[in-house]
Short mmCIF file of C-alpha atoms in Angstrom, two decimals:
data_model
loop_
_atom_site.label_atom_id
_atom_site.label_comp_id
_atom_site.label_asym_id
_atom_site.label_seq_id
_atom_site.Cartn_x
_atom_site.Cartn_y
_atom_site.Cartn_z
CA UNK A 29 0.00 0.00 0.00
CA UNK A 30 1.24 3.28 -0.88
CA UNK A 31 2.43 5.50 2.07
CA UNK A 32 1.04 9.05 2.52
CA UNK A 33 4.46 10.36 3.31
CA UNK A 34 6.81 10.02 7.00
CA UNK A 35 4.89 13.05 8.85
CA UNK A 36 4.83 11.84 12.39
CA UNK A 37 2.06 10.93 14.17
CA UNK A 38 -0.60 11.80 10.87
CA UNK A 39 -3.44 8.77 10.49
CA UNK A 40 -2.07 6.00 8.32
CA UNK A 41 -3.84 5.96 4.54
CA UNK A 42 -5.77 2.96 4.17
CA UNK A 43 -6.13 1.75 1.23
CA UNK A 44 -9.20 -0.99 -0.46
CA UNK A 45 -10.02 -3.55 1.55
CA UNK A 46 -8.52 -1.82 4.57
CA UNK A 47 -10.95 -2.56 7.51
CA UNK A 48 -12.66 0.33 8.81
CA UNK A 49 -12.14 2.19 12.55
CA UNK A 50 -14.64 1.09 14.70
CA UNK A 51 -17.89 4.04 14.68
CA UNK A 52 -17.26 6.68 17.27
CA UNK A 53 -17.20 10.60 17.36
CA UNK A 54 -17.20 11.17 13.99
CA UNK A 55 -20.09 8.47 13.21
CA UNK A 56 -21.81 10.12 16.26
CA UNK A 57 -21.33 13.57 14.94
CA UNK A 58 -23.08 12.43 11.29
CA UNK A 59 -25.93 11.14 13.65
CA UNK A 60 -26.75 14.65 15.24
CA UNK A 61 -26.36 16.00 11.38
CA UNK A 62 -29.11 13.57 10.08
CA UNK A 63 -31.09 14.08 12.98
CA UNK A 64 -31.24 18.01 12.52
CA UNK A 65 -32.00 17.14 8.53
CA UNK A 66 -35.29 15.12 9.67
CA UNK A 67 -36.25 18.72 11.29
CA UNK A 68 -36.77 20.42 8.31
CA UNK A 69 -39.79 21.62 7.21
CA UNK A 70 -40.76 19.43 3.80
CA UNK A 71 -39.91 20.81 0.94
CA UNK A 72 -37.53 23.09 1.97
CA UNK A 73 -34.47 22.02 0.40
CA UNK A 74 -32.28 23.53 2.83
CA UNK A 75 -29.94 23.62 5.35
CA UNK A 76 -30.71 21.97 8.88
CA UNK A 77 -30.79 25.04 10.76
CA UNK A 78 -34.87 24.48 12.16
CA UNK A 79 -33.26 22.66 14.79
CA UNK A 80 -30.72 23.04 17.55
CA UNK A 81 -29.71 21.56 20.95
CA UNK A 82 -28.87 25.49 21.98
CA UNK A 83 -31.03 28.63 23.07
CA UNK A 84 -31.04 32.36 22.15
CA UNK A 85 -33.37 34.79 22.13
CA UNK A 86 -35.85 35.60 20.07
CA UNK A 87 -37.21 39.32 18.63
CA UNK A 88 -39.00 40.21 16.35
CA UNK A 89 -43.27 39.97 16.25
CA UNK A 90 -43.02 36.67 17.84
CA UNK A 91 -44.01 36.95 21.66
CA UNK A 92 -41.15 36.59 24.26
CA UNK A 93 -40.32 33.18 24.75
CA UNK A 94 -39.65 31.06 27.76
CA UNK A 95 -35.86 31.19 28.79
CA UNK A 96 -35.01 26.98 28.61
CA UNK A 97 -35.14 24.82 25.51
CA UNK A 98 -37.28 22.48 23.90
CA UNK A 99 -37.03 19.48 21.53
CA UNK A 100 -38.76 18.02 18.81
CA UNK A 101 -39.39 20.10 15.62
CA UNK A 102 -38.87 24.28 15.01
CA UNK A 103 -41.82 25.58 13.54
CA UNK A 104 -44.52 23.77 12.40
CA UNK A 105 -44.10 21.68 9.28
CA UNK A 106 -46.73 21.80 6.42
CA UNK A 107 -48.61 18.69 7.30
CA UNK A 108 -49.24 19.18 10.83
CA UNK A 109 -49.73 22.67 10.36
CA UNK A 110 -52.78 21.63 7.61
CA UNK A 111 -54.26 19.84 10.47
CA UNK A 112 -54.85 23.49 12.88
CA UNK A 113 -54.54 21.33 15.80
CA UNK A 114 -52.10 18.82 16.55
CA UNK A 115 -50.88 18.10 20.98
CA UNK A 116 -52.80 21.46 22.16
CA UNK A 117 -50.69 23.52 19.39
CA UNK A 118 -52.96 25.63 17.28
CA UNK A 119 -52.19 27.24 14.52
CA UNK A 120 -54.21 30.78 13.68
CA UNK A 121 -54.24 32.63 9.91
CA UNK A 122 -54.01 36.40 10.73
CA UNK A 123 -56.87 38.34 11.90
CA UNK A 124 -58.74 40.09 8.73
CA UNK A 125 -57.83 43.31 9.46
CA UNK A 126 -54.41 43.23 10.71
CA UNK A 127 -51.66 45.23 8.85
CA UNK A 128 -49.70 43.69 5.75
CA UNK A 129 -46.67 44.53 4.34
CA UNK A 130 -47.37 45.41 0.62
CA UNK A 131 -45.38 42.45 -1.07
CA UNK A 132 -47.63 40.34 -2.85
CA UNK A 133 -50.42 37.22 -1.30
CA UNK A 134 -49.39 35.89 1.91
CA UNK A 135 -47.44 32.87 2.57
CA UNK A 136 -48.54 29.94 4.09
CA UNK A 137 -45.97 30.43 6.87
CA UNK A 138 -47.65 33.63 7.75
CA UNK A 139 -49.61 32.35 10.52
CA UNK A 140 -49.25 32.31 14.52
CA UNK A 141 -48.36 29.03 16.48
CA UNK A 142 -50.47 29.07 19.45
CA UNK A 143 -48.80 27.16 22.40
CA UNK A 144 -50.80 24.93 24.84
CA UNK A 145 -50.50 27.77 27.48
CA UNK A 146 -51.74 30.78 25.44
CA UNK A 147 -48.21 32.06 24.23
CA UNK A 148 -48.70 32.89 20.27
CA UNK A 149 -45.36 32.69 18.05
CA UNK A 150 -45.65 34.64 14.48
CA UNK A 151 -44.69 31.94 11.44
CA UNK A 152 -45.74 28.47 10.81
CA UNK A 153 -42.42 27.40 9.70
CA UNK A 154 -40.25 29.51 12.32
CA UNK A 155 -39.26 32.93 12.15
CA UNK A 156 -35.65 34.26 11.59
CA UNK A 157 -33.88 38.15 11.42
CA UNK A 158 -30.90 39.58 10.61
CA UNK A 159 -27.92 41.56 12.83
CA UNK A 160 -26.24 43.34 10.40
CA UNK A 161 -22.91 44.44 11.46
CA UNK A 162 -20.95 47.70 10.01
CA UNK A 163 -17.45 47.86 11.68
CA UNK A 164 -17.61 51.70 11.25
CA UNK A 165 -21.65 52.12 12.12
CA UNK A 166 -22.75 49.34 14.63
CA UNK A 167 -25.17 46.96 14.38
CA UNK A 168 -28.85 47.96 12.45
CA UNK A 169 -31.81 48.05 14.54
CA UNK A 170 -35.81 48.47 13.50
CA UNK A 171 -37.69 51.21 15.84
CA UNK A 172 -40.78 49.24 15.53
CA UNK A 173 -44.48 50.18 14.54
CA UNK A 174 -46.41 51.00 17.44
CA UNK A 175 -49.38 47.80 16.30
CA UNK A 176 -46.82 45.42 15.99
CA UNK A 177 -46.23 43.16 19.50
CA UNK A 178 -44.69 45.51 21.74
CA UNK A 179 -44.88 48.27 19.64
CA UNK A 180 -42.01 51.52 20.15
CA UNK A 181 -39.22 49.43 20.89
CA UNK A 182 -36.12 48.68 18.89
CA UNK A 183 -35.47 44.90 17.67
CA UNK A 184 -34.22 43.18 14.64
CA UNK A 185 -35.54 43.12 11.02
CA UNK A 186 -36.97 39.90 10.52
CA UNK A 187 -40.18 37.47 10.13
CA UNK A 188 -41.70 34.75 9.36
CA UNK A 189 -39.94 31.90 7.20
CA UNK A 190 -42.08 30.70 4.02
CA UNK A 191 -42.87 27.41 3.25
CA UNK A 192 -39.79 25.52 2.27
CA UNK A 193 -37.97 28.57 2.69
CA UNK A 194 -33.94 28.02 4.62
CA UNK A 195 -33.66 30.54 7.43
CA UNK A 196 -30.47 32.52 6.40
CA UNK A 197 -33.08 32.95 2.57
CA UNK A 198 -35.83 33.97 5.36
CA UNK A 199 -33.59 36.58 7.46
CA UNK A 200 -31.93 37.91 4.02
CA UNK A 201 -35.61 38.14 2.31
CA UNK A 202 -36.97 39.68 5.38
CA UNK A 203 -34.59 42.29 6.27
CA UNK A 204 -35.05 43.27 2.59
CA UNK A 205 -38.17 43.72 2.90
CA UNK A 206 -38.61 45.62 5.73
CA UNK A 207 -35.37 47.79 5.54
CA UNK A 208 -34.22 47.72 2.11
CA UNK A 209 -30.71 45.55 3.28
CA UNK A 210 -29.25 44.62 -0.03
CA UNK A 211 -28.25 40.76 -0.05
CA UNK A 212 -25.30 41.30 -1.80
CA UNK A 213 -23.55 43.30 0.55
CA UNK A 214 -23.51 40.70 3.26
CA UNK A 215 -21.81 38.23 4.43
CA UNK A 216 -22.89 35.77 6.98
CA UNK A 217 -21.05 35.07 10.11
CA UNK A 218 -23.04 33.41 12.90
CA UNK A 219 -26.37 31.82 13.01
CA UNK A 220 -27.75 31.24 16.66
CA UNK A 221 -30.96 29.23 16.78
CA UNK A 222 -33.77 29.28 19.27
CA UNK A 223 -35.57 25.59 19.17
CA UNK A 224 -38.83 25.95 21.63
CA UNK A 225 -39.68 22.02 19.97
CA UNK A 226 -42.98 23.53 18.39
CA UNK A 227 -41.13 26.90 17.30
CA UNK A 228 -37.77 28.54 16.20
CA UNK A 229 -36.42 31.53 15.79
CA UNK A 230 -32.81 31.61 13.78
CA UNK A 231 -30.95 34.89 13.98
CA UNK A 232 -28.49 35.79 11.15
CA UNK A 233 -25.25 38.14 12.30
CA UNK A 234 -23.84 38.81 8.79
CA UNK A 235 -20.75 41.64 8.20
CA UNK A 236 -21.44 44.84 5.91
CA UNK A 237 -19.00 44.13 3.00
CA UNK A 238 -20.62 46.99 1.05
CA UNK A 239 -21.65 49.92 2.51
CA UNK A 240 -25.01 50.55 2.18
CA UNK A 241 -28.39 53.10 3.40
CA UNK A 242 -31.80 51.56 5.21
CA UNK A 243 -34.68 52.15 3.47
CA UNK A 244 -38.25 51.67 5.43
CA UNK A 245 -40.22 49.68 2.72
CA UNK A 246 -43.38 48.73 4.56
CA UNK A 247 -45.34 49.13 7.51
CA UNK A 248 -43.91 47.56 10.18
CA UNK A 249 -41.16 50.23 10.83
CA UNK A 250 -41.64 54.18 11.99
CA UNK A 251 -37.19 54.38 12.08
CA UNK A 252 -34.14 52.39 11.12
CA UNK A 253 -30.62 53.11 12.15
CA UNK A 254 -27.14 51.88 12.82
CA UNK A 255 -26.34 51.95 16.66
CA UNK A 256 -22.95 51.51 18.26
CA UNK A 257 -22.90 48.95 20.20
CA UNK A 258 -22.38 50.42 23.41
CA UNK A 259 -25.53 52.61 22.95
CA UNK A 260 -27.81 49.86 22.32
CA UNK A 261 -28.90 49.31 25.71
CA UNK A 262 -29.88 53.30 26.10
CA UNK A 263 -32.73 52.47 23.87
CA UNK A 264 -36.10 51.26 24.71
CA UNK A 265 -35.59 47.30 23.72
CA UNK A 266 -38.17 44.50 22.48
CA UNK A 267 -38.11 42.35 25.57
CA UNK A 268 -37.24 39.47 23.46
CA UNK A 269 -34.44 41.20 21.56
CA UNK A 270 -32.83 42.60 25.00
CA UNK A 271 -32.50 39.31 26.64
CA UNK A 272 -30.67 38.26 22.93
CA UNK A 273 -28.66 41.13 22.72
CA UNK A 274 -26.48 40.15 25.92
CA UNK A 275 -25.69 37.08 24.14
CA UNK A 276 -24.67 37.84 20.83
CA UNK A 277 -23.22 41.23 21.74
CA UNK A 278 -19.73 39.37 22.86
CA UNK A 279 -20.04 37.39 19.17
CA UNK A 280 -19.32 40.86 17.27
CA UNK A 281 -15.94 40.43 18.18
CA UNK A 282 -15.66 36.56 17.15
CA UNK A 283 -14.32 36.13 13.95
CA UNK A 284 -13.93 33.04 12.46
CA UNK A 285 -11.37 31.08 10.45
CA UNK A 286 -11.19 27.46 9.44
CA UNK A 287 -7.09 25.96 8.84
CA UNK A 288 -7.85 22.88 6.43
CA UNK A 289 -4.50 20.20 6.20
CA UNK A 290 -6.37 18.44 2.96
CA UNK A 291 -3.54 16.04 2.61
CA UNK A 292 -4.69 14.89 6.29
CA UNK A 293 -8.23 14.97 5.89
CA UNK A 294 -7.84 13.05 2.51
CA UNK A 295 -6.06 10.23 4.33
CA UNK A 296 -8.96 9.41 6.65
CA UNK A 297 -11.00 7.57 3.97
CA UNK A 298 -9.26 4.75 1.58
CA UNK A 299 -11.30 6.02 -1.75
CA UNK A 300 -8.17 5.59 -3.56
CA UNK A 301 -6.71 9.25 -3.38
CA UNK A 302 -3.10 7.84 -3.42
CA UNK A 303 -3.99 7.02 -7.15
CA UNK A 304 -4.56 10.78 -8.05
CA UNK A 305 -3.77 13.44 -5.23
CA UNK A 306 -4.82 16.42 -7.65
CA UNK A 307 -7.81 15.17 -7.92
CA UNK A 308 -8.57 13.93 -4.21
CA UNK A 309 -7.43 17.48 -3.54
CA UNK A 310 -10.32 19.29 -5.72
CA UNK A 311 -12.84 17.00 -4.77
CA UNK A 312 -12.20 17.84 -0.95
CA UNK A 313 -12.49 21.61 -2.10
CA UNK A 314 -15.15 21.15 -4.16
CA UNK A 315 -16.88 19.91 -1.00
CA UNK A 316 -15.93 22.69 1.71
CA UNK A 317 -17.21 25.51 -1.88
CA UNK A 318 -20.26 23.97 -1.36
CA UNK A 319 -20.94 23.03 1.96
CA UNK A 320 -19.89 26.22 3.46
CA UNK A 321 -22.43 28.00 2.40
CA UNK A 322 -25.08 26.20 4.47
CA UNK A 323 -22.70 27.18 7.83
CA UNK A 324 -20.39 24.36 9.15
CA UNK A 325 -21.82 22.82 12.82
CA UNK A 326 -19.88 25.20 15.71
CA UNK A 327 -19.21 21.97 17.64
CA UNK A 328 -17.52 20.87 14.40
CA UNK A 329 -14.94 23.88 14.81
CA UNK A 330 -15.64 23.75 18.40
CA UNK A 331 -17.28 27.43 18.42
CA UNK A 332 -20.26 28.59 20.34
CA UNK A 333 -23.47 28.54 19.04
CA UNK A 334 -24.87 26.97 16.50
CA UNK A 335 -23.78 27.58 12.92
CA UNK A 336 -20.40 29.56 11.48
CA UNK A 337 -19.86 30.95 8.26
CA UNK A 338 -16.04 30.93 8.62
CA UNK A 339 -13.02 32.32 6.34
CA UNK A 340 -11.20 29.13 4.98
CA UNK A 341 -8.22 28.30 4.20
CA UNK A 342 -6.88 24.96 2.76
CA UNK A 343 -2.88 24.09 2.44
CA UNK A 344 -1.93 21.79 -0.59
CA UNK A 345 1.22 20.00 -0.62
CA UNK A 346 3.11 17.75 -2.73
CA UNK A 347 1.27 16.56 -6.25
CA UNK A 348 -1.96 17.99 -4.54
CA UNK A 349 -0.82 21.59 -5.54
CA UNK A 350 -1.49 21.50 -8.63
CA UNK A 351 -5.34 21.47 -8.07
CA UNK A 352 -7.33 23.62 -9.91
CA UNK A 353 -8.59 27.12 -7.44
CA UNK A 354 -11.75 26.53 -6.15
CA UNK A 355 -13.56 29.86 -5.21
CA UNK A 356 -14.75 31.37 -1.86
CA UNK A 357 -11.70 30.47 0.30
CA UNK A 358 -7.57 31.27 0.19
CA UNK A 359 -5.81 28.60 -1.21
CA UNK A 360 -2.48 28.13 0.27
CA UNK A 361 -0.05 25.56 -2.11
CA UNK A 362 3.06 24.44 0.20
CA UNK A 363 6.47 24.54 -0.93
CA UNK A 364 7.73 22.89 1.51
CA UNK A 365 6.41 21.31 4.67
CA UNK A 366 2.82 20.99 4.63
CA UNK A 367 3.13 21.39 8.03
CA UNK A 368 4.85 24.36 8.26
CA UNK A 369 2.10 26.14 6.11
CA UNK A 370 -0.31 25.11 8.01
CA UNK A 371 1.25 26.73 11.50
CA UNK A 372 1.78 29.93 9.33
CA UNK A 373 -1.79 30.24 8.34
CA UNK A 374 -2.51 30.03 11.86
CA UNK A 375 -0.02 32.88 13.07
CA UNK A 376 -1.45 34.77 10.27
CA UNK A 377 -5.22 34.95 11.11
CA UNK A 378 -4.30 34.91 14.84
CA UNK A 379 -2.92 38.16 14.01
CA UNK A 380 -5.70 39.49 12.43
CA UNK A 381 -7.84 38.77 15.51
CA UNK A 382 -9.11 35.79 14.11
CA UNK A 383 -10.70 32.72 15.78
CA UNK A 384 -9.09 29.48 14.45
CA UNK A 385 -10.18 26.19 14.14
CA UNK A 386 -7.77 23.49 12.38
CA UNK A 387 -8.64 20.31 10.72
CA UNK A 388 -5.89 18.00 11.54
CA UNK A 389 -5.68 14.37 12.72
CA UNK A 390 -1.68 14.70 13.12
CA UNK A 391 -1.25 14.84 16.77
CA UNK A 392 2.41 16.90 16.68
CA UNK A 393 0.76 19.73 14.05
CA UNK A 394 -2.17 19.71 16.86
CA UNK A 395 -0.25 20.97 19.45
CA UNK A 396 1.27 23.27 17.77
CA UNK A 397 -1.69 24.62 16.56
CA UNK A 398 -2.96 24.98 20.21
CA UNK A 399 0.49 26.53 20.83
CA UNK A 400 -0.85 29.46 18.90
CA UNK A 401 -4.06 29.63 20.29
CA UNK A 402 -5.96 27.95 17.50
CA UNK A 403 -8.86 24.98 18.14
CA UNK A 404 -8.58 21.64 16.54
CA UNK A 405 -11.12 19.54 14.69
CA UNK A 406 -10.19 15.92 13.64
CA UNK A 407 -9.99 15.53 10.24
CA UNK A 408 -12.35 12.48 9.85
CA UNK A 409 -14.98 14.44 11.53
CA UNK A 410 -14.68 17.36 9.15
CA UNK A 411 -14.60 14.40 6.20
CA UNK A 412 -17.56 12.91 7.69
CA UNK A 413 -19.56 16.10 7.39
CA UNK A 414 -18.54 16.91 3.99
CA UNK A 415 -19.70 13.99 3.26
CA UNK A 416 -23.34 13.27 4.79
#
């Protein structure tokens, strides 16, 4: 059997027939992923984000929600939801007369979830917003319409998610709507879920890459305005939104990076990559193009919360350089030791204030990486992922 090269301590290749490690973090890890895929509401096509093991607030013109988790499904799907009724959870239309934004018919998601005690949450399928974040204009808030659910304070832009709709679509759709937040000039960081088992709420903290104006486009907002962070407490807060804001505020300062050794995390699974390396390369960052985009697990990259958006960066080495670029992440193609490039990366984005998290299985480039202040994901896990 080919050998992958004489870096200590790296997992041996294994190549066909090559019996496989007995099922244990990374199998259970593919578990929770499949479980949060049966979550999602049918139809939707999207990522798993309707359900989560963690709680943040929610804002927005849901009503304030209890402070402890729940299980089971976020939002309704569509064929409970047909039924009205299902375990003492109603589900309401809108009364007649109560204000609409001028965008077209209403969804089917644009309905309250009525709780066994009384408590009402706005959308059928979940709700989500968005925390933009301008490094030189803080964070955008909505001064909200005095008949919407605790009218005259300041939350989020957001709403409810549509049938079939994926929450960061929902937040980016919704913010649009209601304060004229151009898509493009985004890009998403964090997504924290709140999972009440008959309800979510997903909030979207995306970075201002383009500079751009508010615009109040329907009814639901009398003001909307960037606010430093350190003033957003002096205004008068959804109750919701306030008990959020203590928990995301710290986030605005988290920015995160993912380190990828490919040559390591191609040696966890005997698919013959020995054969071709270029190719095993681009097929691993083919993977990470496309799965990125749906947020990578934060217990993956050992982060808080629930879902990260991070800036990768992937070191080639050896006949794996040659890969073709892949786009939405920094390609780094080693010289020399792979290794070495790797550490490098690190003491780069550490000194940009960065957050790392490094996908290695080789225990000596590990500790170094922890050296530097970096977090460390197993490769196989990372593999795993990429590949359920």
């Amino acid at each position: 059997m080919p050998r992958r090269g004489a870096r200590r301590g790296r997992a041996a290749p294994r190549g066909p027939g090559a019996r496989r490690p007995p099922a244990g973090r990374c199998s259970r890890r593919l578990r929770i992923r499949r479980s949060w895929l049966s979550c999602v509401p049918p139809g939707s096509g999207g990522p798993p984000w309707a359900a989560t093991r963690r709680v943040s607030a929610a804002h927005g013109r849901s009503l304030a929600a209890p402070a402890r988790s729940g299980t089971g499904t976020a939002g309704f799907n569509g064929a409970r939801a047909r039924c009205g009724r299902v375990g003492g959870v109603k589900i309401e239309p809108p009364a007649p007369g109560e204000p609409r934004r001028p965008h077209g018919p209403r969804d089917p998601g644009d309905a309250w979830v009525v709780a066994p005690d009384g408590q009402r949450y706005w959308g059928r399928f979940g709700a989500a917003g968005l925390l933009a974040c301008d490094p030189g204009r803080g964070v955008l808030l909505q001064h909200r319409v005095s008949w919407s659910h605790h009218g005259g304070t300041w939350a989020l832009p957001g709403g409810a998610r549509h049938q079939g709709e994926s929450a960061l679509d929902a937040a980016l759709r919704e913010s649009a709507e209601e304060a004229g937040v151009p898509p493009a000039a985004l890009r998403p960081r964090l997504m924290s879920i709140l999972d009440l088992g008959i309800w979510s709420y997903a909030t979207l903290i995306a970075d201002v890459e383009t500079p751009f104006e508010p615009v109040i486009s329907d009814q639901e907002s009398v003001e909307l305005a960037w606010v430093e962070p350190d003033k957003v407490n002096d205004l008068p807060l959804h109750p919701a939104f306030a008990e959020a804001w203590e928990r995301l505020r710290p986030l605005l300062r988290f920015r995160p990076a993912l380190v990828v050794d490919a040559a390591n995390v191609m040696g966890t699974v005997p698919d013959g990559w020995w054969e071709d390396r270029c190719a095993a390369a681009e097929r691993i960052l083919d993977s990470l193009s496309r799965r990125s985009g749906t947020g990578i697990p934060a217990d993956l990259l050992g982060f808080p919360e629930d879902l990260w958006y991070p800036a990768i960066t992937v070191v080639l080495e050896g006949r794996a350089r040659t890969a073709r670029d892949t786009g939405g992440m920094e390609i780094i193609r080693a010289e020399g030791s792979g290794d070495d490039a790797v550490a490098g990366a690190v003491r780069s984005l550490r000194a940009e204030g960065r957050t790392v998290s490094v996908a290695t299985s080789d225990r000596a480039l590990a500790d170094t990486c922890r050296a530097l202040g970096a977090r460390v994901t197993d490769a196989g896990e990372l593999r795993a992922w990429l590949e359920s």
